[in-house]
């Protein structure tokens, strides 16, 4: 369980680090350009560095909601230029590569955890088998013996009941 907590904490930290790096990279690339009206590019994403990775991730947000504010042109190149848009696409490609690397890392951790769980189950089964062999107790044999004893008890109880009825009948006949 502690291993799971550690893995989750590392995953949250990795995801938070990736998200903040993605935001910073996109913001830096966007600030290098101008929009169709010649205005300087603004930050595309924003976040608050919080005390936990989860809180940082929860604060992540998109800041530009107006498509005309996309800084597609490079500074001094005019409204028809798309040089900065291509730089943004390249930056976004790096972001996707980072996401894929994180996904692969998570998949590897999952496979590792599954293998560890399989080993633990096999170890437990081996320990149970060895304990059973050492104690000399076979649960199937013990269950069969318990059934035999139960049947013998029921038979003895029936004999006692029949003896009691016979004794009462003899007493009633003697009266």
CSV table of N, CA and C in Angstrom, one decimal:
chain,number,residue,atom,x,y,z
A,1,UNK,N,0.8,-1.2,0.0
A,1,UNK,CA,0.0,0.0,0.0
A,1,UNK,C,0.9,1.3,0.0
A,2,UNK,N,2.0,1.2,0.8
A,2,UNK,CA,2.9,2.3,0.8
A,2,UNK,C,3.5,2.6,-0.6
A,3,UNK,N,3.8,1.5,-1.3
A,3,UNK,CA,4.3,1.6,-2.6
A,3,UNK,C,3.3,2.2,-3.6
A,4,UNK,N,2.1,1.9,-3.4
A,4,UNK,CA,1.0,2.6,-4.3
A,4,UNK,C,1.0,4.1,-4.0
A,5,UNK,N,1.0,4.4,-2.7
A,5,UNK,CA,1.0,5.9,-2.4
A,5,UNK,C,2.2,6.6,-2.9
A,6,UNK,N,3.4,6.0,-2.9
A,6,UNK,CA,4.6,6.6,-3.4
A,6,UNK,C,4.4,6.7,-4.9
A,7,UNK,N,3.9,5.7,-5.6
A,7,UNK,CA,3.7,5.8,-7.0
A,7,UNK,C,2.8,6.9,-7.4
A,8,UNK,N,1.7,7.0,-6.7
A,8,UNK,CA,0.7,8.0,-7.0
A,8,UNK,C,1.3,9.4,-6.7
A,9,UNK,N,2.0,9.6,-5.7
A,9,UNK,CA,2.6,10.9,-5.4
A,9,UNK,C,3.6,11.2,-6.5
A,10,UNK,N,4.4,10.3,-6.9
A,10,UNK,CA,5.4,10.5,-8.0
A,10,UNK,C,4.7,10.8,-9.3
A,11,UNK,N,3.6,10.2,-9.6
A,11,UNK,CA,2.8,10.4,-10.8
A,11,UNK,C,2.2,11.8,-10.7
A,12,UNK,N,1.6,12.2,-9.6
A,12,UNK,CA,1.0,13.5,-9.5
A,12,UNK,C,2.1,14.6,-9.7
A,13,UNK,N,3.3,14.4,-9.1
A,13,UNK,CA,4.4,15.3,-9.3
A,13,UNK,C,4.8,15.4,-10.7
A,14,UNK,N,4.9,14.3,-11.4
A,14,UNK,CA,5.3,14.2,-12.8
A,14,UNK,C,4.3,14.9,-13.7
A,15,UNK,N,3.1,14.7,-13.4
A,15,UNK,CA,2.0,15.3,-14.2
A,15,UNK,C,2.0,16.8,-14.0
A,16,UNK,N,2.1,17.2,-12.7
A,16,UNK,CA,2.2,18.7,-12.4
A,16,UNK,C,3.4,19.3,-13.1
A,17,UNK,N,4.5,18.7,-13.0
A,17,UNK,CA,5.7,19.2,-13.6
A,17,UNK,C,5.6,19.4,-15.1
A,18,UNK,N,5.0,18.3,-15.7
A,18,UNK,CA,4.7,18.4,-17.2
A,18,UNK,C,3.8,19.5,-17.5
A,19,UNK,N,2.7,19.6,-16.8
A,19,UNK,CA,1.7,20.6,-17.1
A,19,UNK,C,2.2,22.0,-16.9
A,20,UNK,N,3.0,22.3,-15.9
A,20,UNK,CA,3.6,23.6,-15.7
A,20,UNK,C,4.6,23.9,-16.8
A,21,UNK,N,5.4,22.9,-17.1
A,21,UNK,CA,6.4,23.1,-18.2
A,21,UNK,C,5.7,23.4,-19.5
A,22,UNK,N,4.6,22.7,-19.8
A,22,UNK,CA,3.9,22.9,-21.0
A,22,UNK,C,3.3,24.3,-21.1
A,23,UNK,N,2.7,24.7,-20.0
A,23,UNK,CA,2.2,26.1,-19.9
A,23,UNK,C,3.3,27.1,-20.1
A,24,UNK,N,4.4,26.9,-19.4
A,24,UNK,CA,5.5,27.9,-19.6
A,24,UNK,C,6.0,28.0,-21.0
A,25,UNK,N,6.2,26.8,-21.7
A,25,UNK,CA,6.7,26.7,-23.0
A,25,UNK,C,5.7,27.4,-24.0
A,26,UNK,N,4.4,27.1,-23.9
A,26,UNK,CA,3.4,27.7,-24.8
A,26,UNK,C,3.4,29.2,-24.6
A,27,UNK,N,3.4,29.6,-23.3
A,27,UNK,CA,3.4,31.0,-23.0
A,27,UNK,C,4.6,31.8,-23.6
A,28,UNK,N,5.8,31.2,-23.5
A,28,UNK,CA,7.0,31.8,-24.0
A,28,UNK,C,6.9,31.9,-25.5
A,29,UNK,N,6.5,30.9,-26.2
A,29,UNK,CA,6.3,30.9,-27.7
A,29,UNK,C,5.3,31.9,-28.1
A,30,UNK,N,4.2,32.0,-27.4
A,30,UNK,CA,3.1,32.9,-27.8
A,30,UNK,C,3.5,34.3,-27.6
A,31,UNK,N,4.3,34.6,-26.5
A,31,UNK,CA,4.7,36.0,-26.3
A,31,UNK,C,5.7,36.5,-27.3
A,32,UNK,N,6.3,35.6,-28.1
A,32,UNK,CA,7.2,36.0,-29.2
A,32,UNK,C,6.5,36.5,-30.4
A,33,UNK,N,5.2,36.4,-30.4
A,33,UNK,CA,4.4,36.9,-31.6
A,33,UNK,C,3.5,38.0,-31.4
A,34,UNK,N,2.7,38.3,-32.5
A,34,UNK,CA,1.7,39.4,-32.4
A,34,UNK,C,0.4,38.8,-33.0
A,35,UNK,N,-0.7,39.3,-32.6
A,35,UNK,CA,-2.0,38.9,-33.2
A,35,UNK,C,-2.3,39.6,-34.4
A,36,UNK,N,-3.4,39.4,-35.0
A,36,UNK,CA,-3.8,40.0,-36.3
A,36,UNK,C,-3.9,41.6,-36.2
A,37,UNK,N,-4.1,42.1,-35.1
A,37,UNK,CA,-4.1,43.6,-34.9
A,37,UNK,C,-2.8,44.2,-34.5
A,38,UNK,N,-1.7,43.3,-34.4
A,38,UNK,CA,-0.4,43.8,-34.1
A,38,UNK,C,-0.2,43.9,-32.6
A,39,UNK,N,-1.0,43.3,-31.8
A,39,UNK,CA,-0.9,43.3,-30.3
A,39,UNK,C,0.1,42.2,-29.9
A,40,UNK,N,0.9,42.4,-28.9
A,40,UNK,CA,1.8,41.4,-28.4
A,40,UNK,C,1.1,40.2,-27.9
A,41,UNK,N,1.6,39.0,-28.1
A,41,UNK,CA,1.0,37.8,-27.6
A,41,UNK,C,1.0,37.8,-26.1
A,42,UNK,N,-0.1,37.3,-25.6
A,42,UNK,CA,-0.3,37.1,-24.1
A,42,UNK,C,-0.1,35.7,-23.7
A,43,UNK,N,-0.1,35.5,-22.4
A,43,UNK,CA,0.0,34.1,-21.9
A,43,UNK,C,-1.2,33.3,-22.3
A,44,UNK,N,-1.0,32.1,-22.8
A,44,UNK,CA,-2.1,31.2,-23.2
A,44,UNK,C,-2.6,30.4,-22.1
A,45,UNK,N,-1.8,30.0,-21.2
A,45,UNK,CA,-2.1,29.2,-20.0
A,45,UNK,C,-1.7,29.9,-18.7
A,46,UNK,N,-2.4,29.5,-17.7
A,46,UNK,CA,-1.9,30.1,-16.4
A,46,UNK,C,-2.1,29.0,-15.3
A,47,UNK,N,-1.4,29.2,-14.2
A,47,UNK,CA,-1.5,28.3,-13.1
A,47,UNK,C,-0.9,28.9,-11.9
A,48,UNK,N,-1.3,28.4,-10.7
A,48,UNK,CA,-0.7,28.9,-9.5
A,48,UNK,C,0.1,27.8,-8.9
A,49,UNK,N,1.4,28.1,-8.6
A,49,UNK,CA,2.2,27.1,-8.0
A,49,UNK,C,1.7,27.0,-6.5
A,50,UNK,N,1.2,25.8,-6.2
A,50,UNK,CA,0.6,25.5,-4.9
A,50,UNK,C,1.5,24.6,-4.1
A,51,UNK,N,1.0,24.3,-2.9
A,51,UNK,CA,1.8,23.5,-2.0
A,51,UNK,C,1.8,22.0,-2.4
A,52,UNK,N,0.8,21.6,-3.2
A,52,UNK,CA,0.8,20.2,-3.6
A,52,UNK,C,0.7,20.2,-5.1
A,53,UNK,N,1.2,19.1,-5.8
A,53,UNK,CA,1.0,19.0,-7.2
A,53,UNK,C,-0.4,19.0,-7.7
A,54,UNK,N,-1.3,18.3,-6.9
A,54,UNK,CA,-2.7,18.3,-7.2
A,54,UNK,C,-3.3,19.7,-7.3
A,55,UNK,N,-3.0,20.5,-6.3
A,55,UNK,CA,-3.6,21.9,-6.3
A,55,UNK,C,-3.0,22.7,-7.5
A,56,UNK,N,-1.8,22.5,-7.8
A,56,UNK,CA,-1.2,23.2,-9.0
A,56,UNK,C,-1.9,22.8,-10.2
A,57,UNK,N,-2.2,21.5,-10.4
A,57,UNK,CA,-2.9,21.0,-11.6
A,57,UNK,C,-4.3,21.5,-11.6
A,58,UNK,N,-5.0,21.6,-10.5
A,58,UNK,CA,-6.3,22.1,-10.4
A,58,UNK,C,-6.4,23.6,-10.8
A,59,UNK,N,-5.3,24.3,-10.6
A,59,UNK,CA,-5.3,25.7,-10.9
A,59,UNK,C,-5.0,26.0,-12.3
A,60,UNK,N,-4.6,25.0,-13.1
A,60,UNK,CA,-4.2,25.2,-14.5
A,60,UNK,C,-5.5,25.7,-15.3
A,61,UNK,N,-5.3,26.7,-16.1
A,61,UNK,CA,-6.4,27.2,-16.9
A,61,UNK,C,-6.0,27.8,-18.2
A,62,UNK,N,-6.9,27.9,-19.2
A,62,UNK,CA,-6.6,28.5,-20.5
A,62,UNK,C,-7.0,30.0,-20.3
A,63,UNK,N,-6.1,30.9,-20.7
A,63,UNK,CA,-6.4,32.4,-20.4
A,63,UNK,C,-6.9,33.1,-21.6
A,64,UNK,N,-6.7,32.6,-22.8
A,64,UNK,CA,-7.2,33.3,-24.0
A,64,UNK,C,-8.4,32.6,-24.5
A,65,UNK,N,-9.5,33.3,-24.5
A,65,UNK,CA,-10.8,32.8,-25.0
A,65,UNK,C,-11.2,33.4,-26.3
A,66,UNK,N,-10.4,34.4,-26.8
A,66,UNK,CA,-10.8,35.0,-28.1
A,66,UNK,C,-9.8,34.6,-29.2
A,67,UNK,N,-10.2,33.9,-30.2
A,67,UNK,CA,-9.3,33.5,-31.3
A,67,UNK,C,-8.5,34.6,-31.9
A,68,UNK,N,-9.0,35.8,-31.9
A,68,UNK,CA,-8.3,36.9,-32.6
A,68,UNK,C,-7.1,37.3,-31.8
A,69,UNK,N,-7.0,36.8,-30.5
A,69,UNK,CA,-5.8,37.1,-29.7
A,69,UNK,C,-4.7,36.1,-29.9
A,70,UNK,N,-4.8,35.2,-30.8
A,70,UNK,CA,-3.7,34.2,-31.0
A,70,UNK,C,-2.6,35.0,-31.8
A,71,UNK,N,-1.4,34.9,-31.2
A,71,UNK,CA,-0.3,35.6,-31.8
A,71,UNK,C,0.4,34.7,-32.8
A,72,UNK,N,-0.2,34.7,-34.1
A,72,UNK,CA,0.3,33.8,-35.1
A,72,UNK,C,1.5,34.4,-35.9
A,73,UNK,N,1.6,35.7,-35.9
A,73,UNK,CA,2.7,36.4,-36.7
A,73,UNK,C,3.9,36.7,-35.8
A,74,UNK,N,5.0,36.7,-36.4
A,74,UNK,CA,6.2,37.1,-35.7
A,74,UNK,C,6.3,38.6,-35.6
A,75,UNK,N,6.9,39.1,-34.6
A,75,UNK,CA,7.0,40.6,-34.4
A,75,UNK,C,7.7,41.2,-35.7
A,76,UNK,N,7.0,42.2,-36.3
A,76,UNK,CA,7.5,43.0,-37.4
A,76,UNK,C,7.3,42.3,-38.7
A,77,UNK,N,6.6,41.2,-38.8
A,77,UNK,CA,6.3,40.5,-40.1
A,77,UNK,C,5.0,40.8,-40.7
A,78,UNK,N,4.1,41.4,-40.0
A,78,UNK,CA,2.8,41.7,-40.5
A,78,UNK,C,1.7,40.7,-40.2
A,79,UNK,N,0.5,41.1,-40.4
A,79,UNK,CA,-0.7,40.2,-40.0
A,79,UNK,C,-0.8,38.9,-40.7
A,80,UNK,N,-0.3,38.8,-42.0
A,80,UNK,CA,-0.4,37.6,-42.8
A,80,UNK,C,0.7,36.6,-42.5
A,81,UNK,N,1.6,36.9,-41.6
A,81,UNK,CA,2.7,36.0,-41.3
A,81,UNK,C,2.2,34.9,-40.4
A,82,UNK,N,2.7,33.7,-40.6
A,82,UNK,CA,2.3,32.6,-39.7
A,82,UNK,C,3.6,32.0,-39.0
A,83,UNK,N,4.7,32.6,-39.0
A,83,UNK,CA,5.9,32.1,-38.4
A,83,UNK,C,5.7,31.7,-37.0
A,84,UNK,N,5.1,32.6,-36.2
A,84,UNK,CA,4.9,32.3,-34.8
A,84,UNK,C,3.9,31.1,-34.6
A,85,UNK,N,2.9,31.1,-35.5
A,85,UNK,CA,2.0,30.0,-35.4
A,85,UNK,C,2.7,28.6,-35.6
A,86,UNK,N,3.6,28.6,-36.5
A,86,UNK,CA,4.4,27.4,-36.7
A,86,UNK,C,5.2,27.1,-35.5
A,87,UNK,N,5.8,28.1,-34.9
A,87,UNK,CA,6.6,27.9,-33.7
A,87,UNK,C,5.7,27.3,-32.5
A,88,UNK,N,4.5,27.9,-32.5
A,88,UNK,CA,3.5,27.3,-31.5
A,88,UNK,C,3.2,25.9,-31.7
A,89,UNK,N,3.0,25.5,-33.0
A,89,UNK,CA,2.7,24.1,-33.4
A,89,UNK,C,3.9,23.2,-33.0
A,90,UNK,N,5.1,23.7,-33.3
A,90,UNK,CA,6.3,22.9,-32.9
A,90,UNK,C,6.4,22.8,-31.3
A,91,UNK,N,6.1,23.9,-30.6
A,91,UNK,CA,6.1,23.8,-29.2
A,91,UNK,C,5.0,22.8,-28.7
A,92,UNK,N,3.8,22.9,-29.3
A,92,UNK,CA,2.8,22.0,-28.9
A,92,UNK,C,3.2,20.5,-29.2
A,93,UNK,N,3.9,20.3,-30.3
A,93,UNK,CA,4.4,19.0,-30.6
A,93,UNK,C,5.3,18.5,-29.5
A,94,UNK,N,6.2,19.4,-29.0
A,94,UNK,CA,7.0,19.0,-27.8
A,94,UNK,C,6.2,18.7,-26.6
A,95,UNK,N,5.1,19.4,-26.4
A,95,UNK,CA,4.2,19.2,-25.3
A,95,UNK,C,3.6,17.8,-25.4
A,96,UNK,N,3.1,17.4,-26.7
A,96,UNK,CA,2.6,16.1,-26.9
A,96,UNK,C,3.6,15.0,-26.7
A,97,UNK,N,4.8,15.3,-27.1
A,97,UNK,CA,5.9,14.3,-26.8
A,97,UNK,C,6.1,14.1,-25.4
A,98,UNK,N,6.1,15.2,-24.6
A,98,UNK,CA,6.2,15.1,-23.1
A,98,UNK,C,5.0,14.3,-22.5
A,99,UNK,N,3.8,14.5,-23.1
A,99,UNK,CA,2.7,13.8,-22.6
A,99,UNK,C,2.8,12.3,-22.9
A,100,UNK,N,3.3,12.0,-24.1
A,100,UNK,CA,3.5,10.6,-24.4
A,100,UNK,C,4.6,9.9,-23.5
A,101,UNK,N,5.6,10.6,-23.2
A,101,UNK,CA,6.7,10.1,-22.4
A,101,UNK,C,6.1,9.8,-21.0
A,102,UNK,N,5.2,10.7,-20.5
A,102,UNK,CA,4.6,10.5,-19.2
A,102,UNK,C,3.7,9.3,-19.2
A,103,UNK,N,2.9,9.2,-20.3
A,103,UNK,CA,2.0,8.1,-20.5
A,103,UNK,C,2.8,6.7,-20.5
A,104,UNK,N,3.9,6.7,-21.2
A,104,UNK,CA,4.8,5.5,-21.2
A,104,UNK,C,5.3,5.2,-19.8
A,105,UNK,N,5.7,6.2,-19.1
A,105,UNK,CA,6.2,6.1,-17.7
A,105,UNK,C,5.1,5.4,-16.8
A,106,UNK,N,3.9,5.9,-17.0
A,106,UNK,CA,2.8,5.4,-16.2
A,106,UNK,C,2.5,4.0,-16.6
A,107,UNK,N,2.6,3.6,-17.9
A,107,UNK,CA,2.3,2.3,-18.3
A,107,UNK,C,3.4,1.3,-17.7
A,108,UNK,N,4.7,1.8,-17.7
A,108,UNK,CA,5.7,1.0,-17.1
A,108,UNK,C,5.5,0.8,-15.6
A,109,UNK,N,5.1,1.8,-15.0
A,109,UNK,CA,4.8,1.7,-13.5
A,109,UNK,C,3.7,0.7,-13.3
A,110,UNK,N,2.7,0.7,-14.1
A,110,UNK,CA,1.5,-0.2,-14.0
A,110,UNK,C,2.0,-1.6,-14.2
A,111,UNK,N,2.8,-1.9,-15.3
A,111,UNK,CA,3.3,-3.2,-15.5
A,111,UNK,C,4.1,-3.7,-14.3
A,112,UNK,N,5.0,-2.8,-13.8
A,112,UNK,CA,5.8,-3.2,-12.7
A,112,UNK,C,4.9,-3.5,-11.4
A,113,UNK,N,3.9,-2.7,-11.2
A,113,UNK,CA,3.0,-3.0,-10.1
A,113,UNK,C,2.3,-4.3,-10.3
A,114,UNK,N,1.8,-4.6,-11.5
A,114,UNK,CA,1.2,-5.9,-11.8
A,114,UNK,C,2.1,-7.1,-11.5
A,115,UNK,N,3.3,-6.9,-12.0
A,115,UNK,CA,4.3,-8.0,-11.8
A,115,UNK,C,4.6,-8.2,-10.3
A,116,UNK,N,4.7,-7.1,-9.5
A,116,UNK,CA,4.9,-7.2,-8.1
A,116,UNK,C,3.7,-7.8,-7.4
A,117,UNK,N,2.5,-7.5,-7.8
A,117,UNK,CA,1.3,-8.1,-7.3
A,117,UNK,C,1.3,-9.6,-7.5
A,118,UNK,N,1.7,-10.0,-8.8
A,118,UNK,CA,1.7,-11.4,-9.1
A,118,UNK,C,2.7,-12.2,-8.3
A,119,UNK,N,3.9,-11.6,-8.0
A,119,UNK,CA,4.9,-12.2,-7.2
A,119,UNK,C,4.4,-12.3,-5.8
A,120,UNK,N,3.7,-11.3,-5.3
A,120,UNK,CA,3.2,-11.4,-3.9
A,120,UNK,C,2.2,-12.5,-3.8
A,121,UNK,N,1.3,-12.6,-4.7
A,121,UNK,CA,0.2,-13.6,-4.7
A,121,UNK,C,0.9,-15.0,-4.7
A,122,UNK,N,1.9,-15.2,-5.6
A,122,UNK,CA,2.5,-16.5,-5.7
A,122,UNK,C,3.3,-16.8,-4.4
A,123,UNK,N,3.9,-15.8,-3.8
A,123,UNK,CA,4.6,-16.0,-2.5
A,123,UNK,C,3.6,-16.4,-1.4
A,124,UNK,N,2.5,-15.7,-1.4
A,124,UNK,CA,1.5,-16.0,-0.4
A,124,UNK,C,1.0,-17.5,-0.5
A,125,UNK,N,0.7,-17.9,-1.8
A,125,UNK,CA,0.3,-19.2,-2.0
A,125,UNK,C,1.3,-20.2,-1.6
A,126,UNK,N,2.6,-19.9,-1.9
A,126,UNK,CA,3.7,-20.8,-1.5
A,126,UNK,C,3.8,-20.9,0.0
A,127,UNK,N,3.7,-19.8,0.7
A,127,UNK,CA,3.8,-19.8,2.1
A,127,UNK,C,2.7,-20.6,2.7
A,128,UNK,N,1.4,-20.4,2.2
A,128,UNK,CA,0.3,-21.2,2.7
A,128,UNK,C,0.5,-22.7,2.5
A,129,UNK,N,1.0,-23.1,1.3
A,129,UNK,CA,1.3,-24.5,1.0
A,129,UNK,C,2.3,-25.1,1.9
A,130,UNK,N,3.4,-24.3,2.2
A,130,UNK,CA,4.5,-24.8,3.1
A,130,UNK,C,4.0,-24.9,4.5
A,131,UNK,N,3.2,-24.0,4.9
A,131,UNK,CA,2.6,-24.0,6.3
A,131,UNK,C,1.7,-25.2,6.4
A,132,UNK,N,0.9,-25.5,5.4
A,132,UNK,CA,0.0,-26.6,5.5
A,132,UNK,C,0.8,-27.9,5.5
A,133,UNK,N,1.9,-28.0,4.7
A,133,UNK,CA,2.8,-29.2,4.7
A,133,UNK,C,3.5,-29.4,6.1
A,134,UNK,N,3.9,-28.3,6.7
A,134,UNK,CA,4.6,-28.4,8.0
A,134,UNK,C,3.7,-28.8,9.1
A,135,UNK,N,2.5,-28.3,9.1
A,135,UNK,CA,1.6,-28.5,10.2
A,135,UNK,C,1.0,-29.9,10.1
A,136,UNK,N,1.1,-30.6,8.9
A,136,UNK,CA,0.6,-31.9,8.7
A,136,UNK,C,-1.0,-31.9,8.6
A,137,UNK,N,-1.6,-30.8,8.5
A,137,UNK,CA,-3.0,-30.7,8.5
A,137,UNK,C,-3.5,-30.5,7.0
A,138,UNK,N,-4.3,-31.5,6.6
A,138,UNK,CA,-4.9,-31.4,5.3
A,138,UNK,C,-6.3,-31.0,5.5
A,139,UNK,N,-6.7,-29.8,5.0
A,139,UNK,CA,-8.0,-29.3,5.3
A,139,UNK,C,-9.1,-30.2,4.7
A,140,UNK,N,-8.9,-30.8,3.6
A,140,UNK,CA,-9.9,-31.7,3.0
A,140,UNK,C,-10.1,-32.9,3.8
A,141,UNK,N,-9.0,-33.5,4.3
A,141,UNK,CA,-9.1,-34.7,5.2
A,141,UNK,C,-9.8,-34.3,6.5
A,142,UNK,N,-9.4,-33.2,7.0
A,142,UNK,CA,-10.1,-32.7,8.3
A,142,UNK,C,-11.6,-32.5,8.1
A,143,UNK,N,-12.0,-31.9,7.0
A,143,UNK,CA,-13.4,-31.7,6.7
A,143,UNK,C,-14.1,-33.1,6.6
A,144,UNK,N,-13.5,-34.0,5.9
A,144,UNK,CA,-14.1,-35.4,5.8
A,144,UNK,C,-14.2,-36.0,7.1
A,145,UNK,N,-13.2,-35.9,8.0
A,145,UNK,CA,-13.2,-36.5,9.3
A,145,UNK,C,-14.3,-35.8,10.1
A,146,UNK,N,-14.5,-34.5,10.0
A,146,UNK,CA,-15.5,-33.8,10.7
A,146,UNK,C,-16.9,-34.3,10.3
A,147,UNK,N,-17.1,-34.6,9.1
A,147,UNK,CA,-18.4,-35.1,8.6
A,147,UNK,C,-18.6,-36.5,9.2
A,148,UNK,N,-17.6,-37.3,9.3
A,148,UNK,CA,-17.7,-38.7,9.9
A,148,UNK,C,-18.2,-38.5,11.3
A,149,UNK,N,-17.5,-37.6,12.0
A,149,UNK,CA,-17.8,-37.5,13.5
A,149,UNK,C,-19.3,-36.9,13.6
A,150,UNK,N,-19.7,-36.1,12.7
A,150,UNK,CA,-21.0,-35.5,12.8
A,150,UNK,C,-22.1,-36.6,12.6
A,151,UNK,N,-21.8,-37.5,11.6
A,151,UNK,CA,-22.7,-38.6,11.4
A,151,UNK,C,-22.8,-39.6,12.6
A,152,UNK,N,-21.6,-39.8,13.1
A,152,UNK,CA,-21.5,-40.7,14.3
A,152,UNK,C,-22.3,-40.1,15.5
A,153,UNK,N,-22.2,-38.8,15.7
A,153,UNK,CA,-22.9,-38.1,16.7
A,153,UNK,C,-24.4,-38.2,16.5
A,154,UNK,N,-24.8,-38.0,15.3
A,154,UNK,CA,-26.3,-38.1,15.0
A,154,UNK,C,-26.8,-39.5,15.2
A,155,UNK,N,-26.0,-40.5,14.8
A,155,UNK,CA,-26.4,-41.9,15.0
A,155,UNK,C,-26.5,-42.2,16.5
A,156,UNK,N,-25.5,-41.7,17.3
A,156,UNK,CA,-25.5,-42.0,18.8
A,156,UNK,C,-26.7,-41.2,19.4
A,157,UNK,N,-27.0,-40.1,18.9
A,157,UNK,CA,-28.2,-39.4,19.4
A,157,UNK,C,-29.5,-40.1,19.1
A,158,UNK,N,-29.6,-40.7,18.0
A,158,UNK,CA,-30.8,-41.5,17.6
A,158,UNK,C,-30.9,-42.7,18.5
A,159,UNK,N,-29.7,-43.4,18.8
A,159,UNK,CA,-29.8,-44.5,19.7
A,159,UNK,C,-30.3,-44.1,21.1
A,160,UNK,N,-29.8,-43.0,21.6
A,160,UNK,CA,-30.2,-42.5,22.9
A,160,UNK,C,-31.7,-42.2,22.9
A,161,UNK,N,-32.2,-41.6,21.8
A,161,UNK,CA,-33.6,-41.2,21.7
A,161,UNK,C,-34.5,-42.5,21.6
A,162,UNK,N,-34.0,-43.5,20.9
A,162,UNK,CA,-34.8,-44.8,20.8
A,162,UNK,C,-34.8,-45.5,22.1
A,163,UNK,N,-33.6,-45.5,22.8
A,163,UNK,CA,-33.5,-46.1,24.1
A,163,UNK,C,-34.5,-45.4,25.1
A,164,UNK,N,-34.5,-44.1,25.0
A,164,UNK,CA,-35.4,-43.3,25.9
A,164,UNK,C,-36.9,-43.7,25.6
A,165,UNK,N,-37.2,-43.8,24.3
A,165,UNK,CA,-38.6,-44.2,24.0
A,165,UNK,C,-38.9,-45.6,24.5
A,166,UNK,N,-38.0,-46.5,24.3
A,166,UNK,CA,-38.2,-47.9,24.8
A,166,UNK,C,-38.3,-48.0,26.3
A,167,UNK,N,-37.5,-47.2,27.0
A,167,UNK,CA,-37.6,-47.2,28.5
A,167,UNK,C,-38.9,-46.6,28.9
A,168,UNK,N,-39.4,-45.6,28.3
A,168,UNK,CA,-40.7,-45.0,28.6
A,168,UNK,C,-41.9,-46.0,28.3
A,169,UNK,N,-41.7,-46.7,27.2
A,169,UNK,CA,-42.8,-47.7,26.8
A,169,UNK,C,-42.8,-48.8,27.9
A,170,UNK,N,-41.6,-49.3,28.4
A,170,UNK,CA,-41.6,-50.3,29.4
A,170,UNK,C,-42.2,-49.8,30.7
A,171,UNK,N,-41.9,-48.5,31.0
A,171,UNK,CA,-42.4,-48.0,32.3
A,171,UNK,C,-44.0,-47.8,32.2
A,172,UNK,N,-44.4,-47.4,31.0
A,172,UNK,CA,-45.9,-47.3,30.8
A,172,UNK,C,-46.5,-48.7,30.9
A,173,UNK,N,-45.9,-49.7,30.4
A,173,UNK,CA,-46.5,-51.0,30.4
A,173,UNK,C,-46.5,-51.6,31.8
A,174,UNK,N,-45.5,-51.2,32.6
A,174,UNK,CA,-45.5,-51.7,34.0
A,174,UNK,C,-46.5,-51.0,34.9
A,175,UNK,N,-47.0,-50.0,34.6
A,175,UNK,CA,-48.0,-49.3,35.4
A,175,UNK,C,-49.3,-49.9,35.4
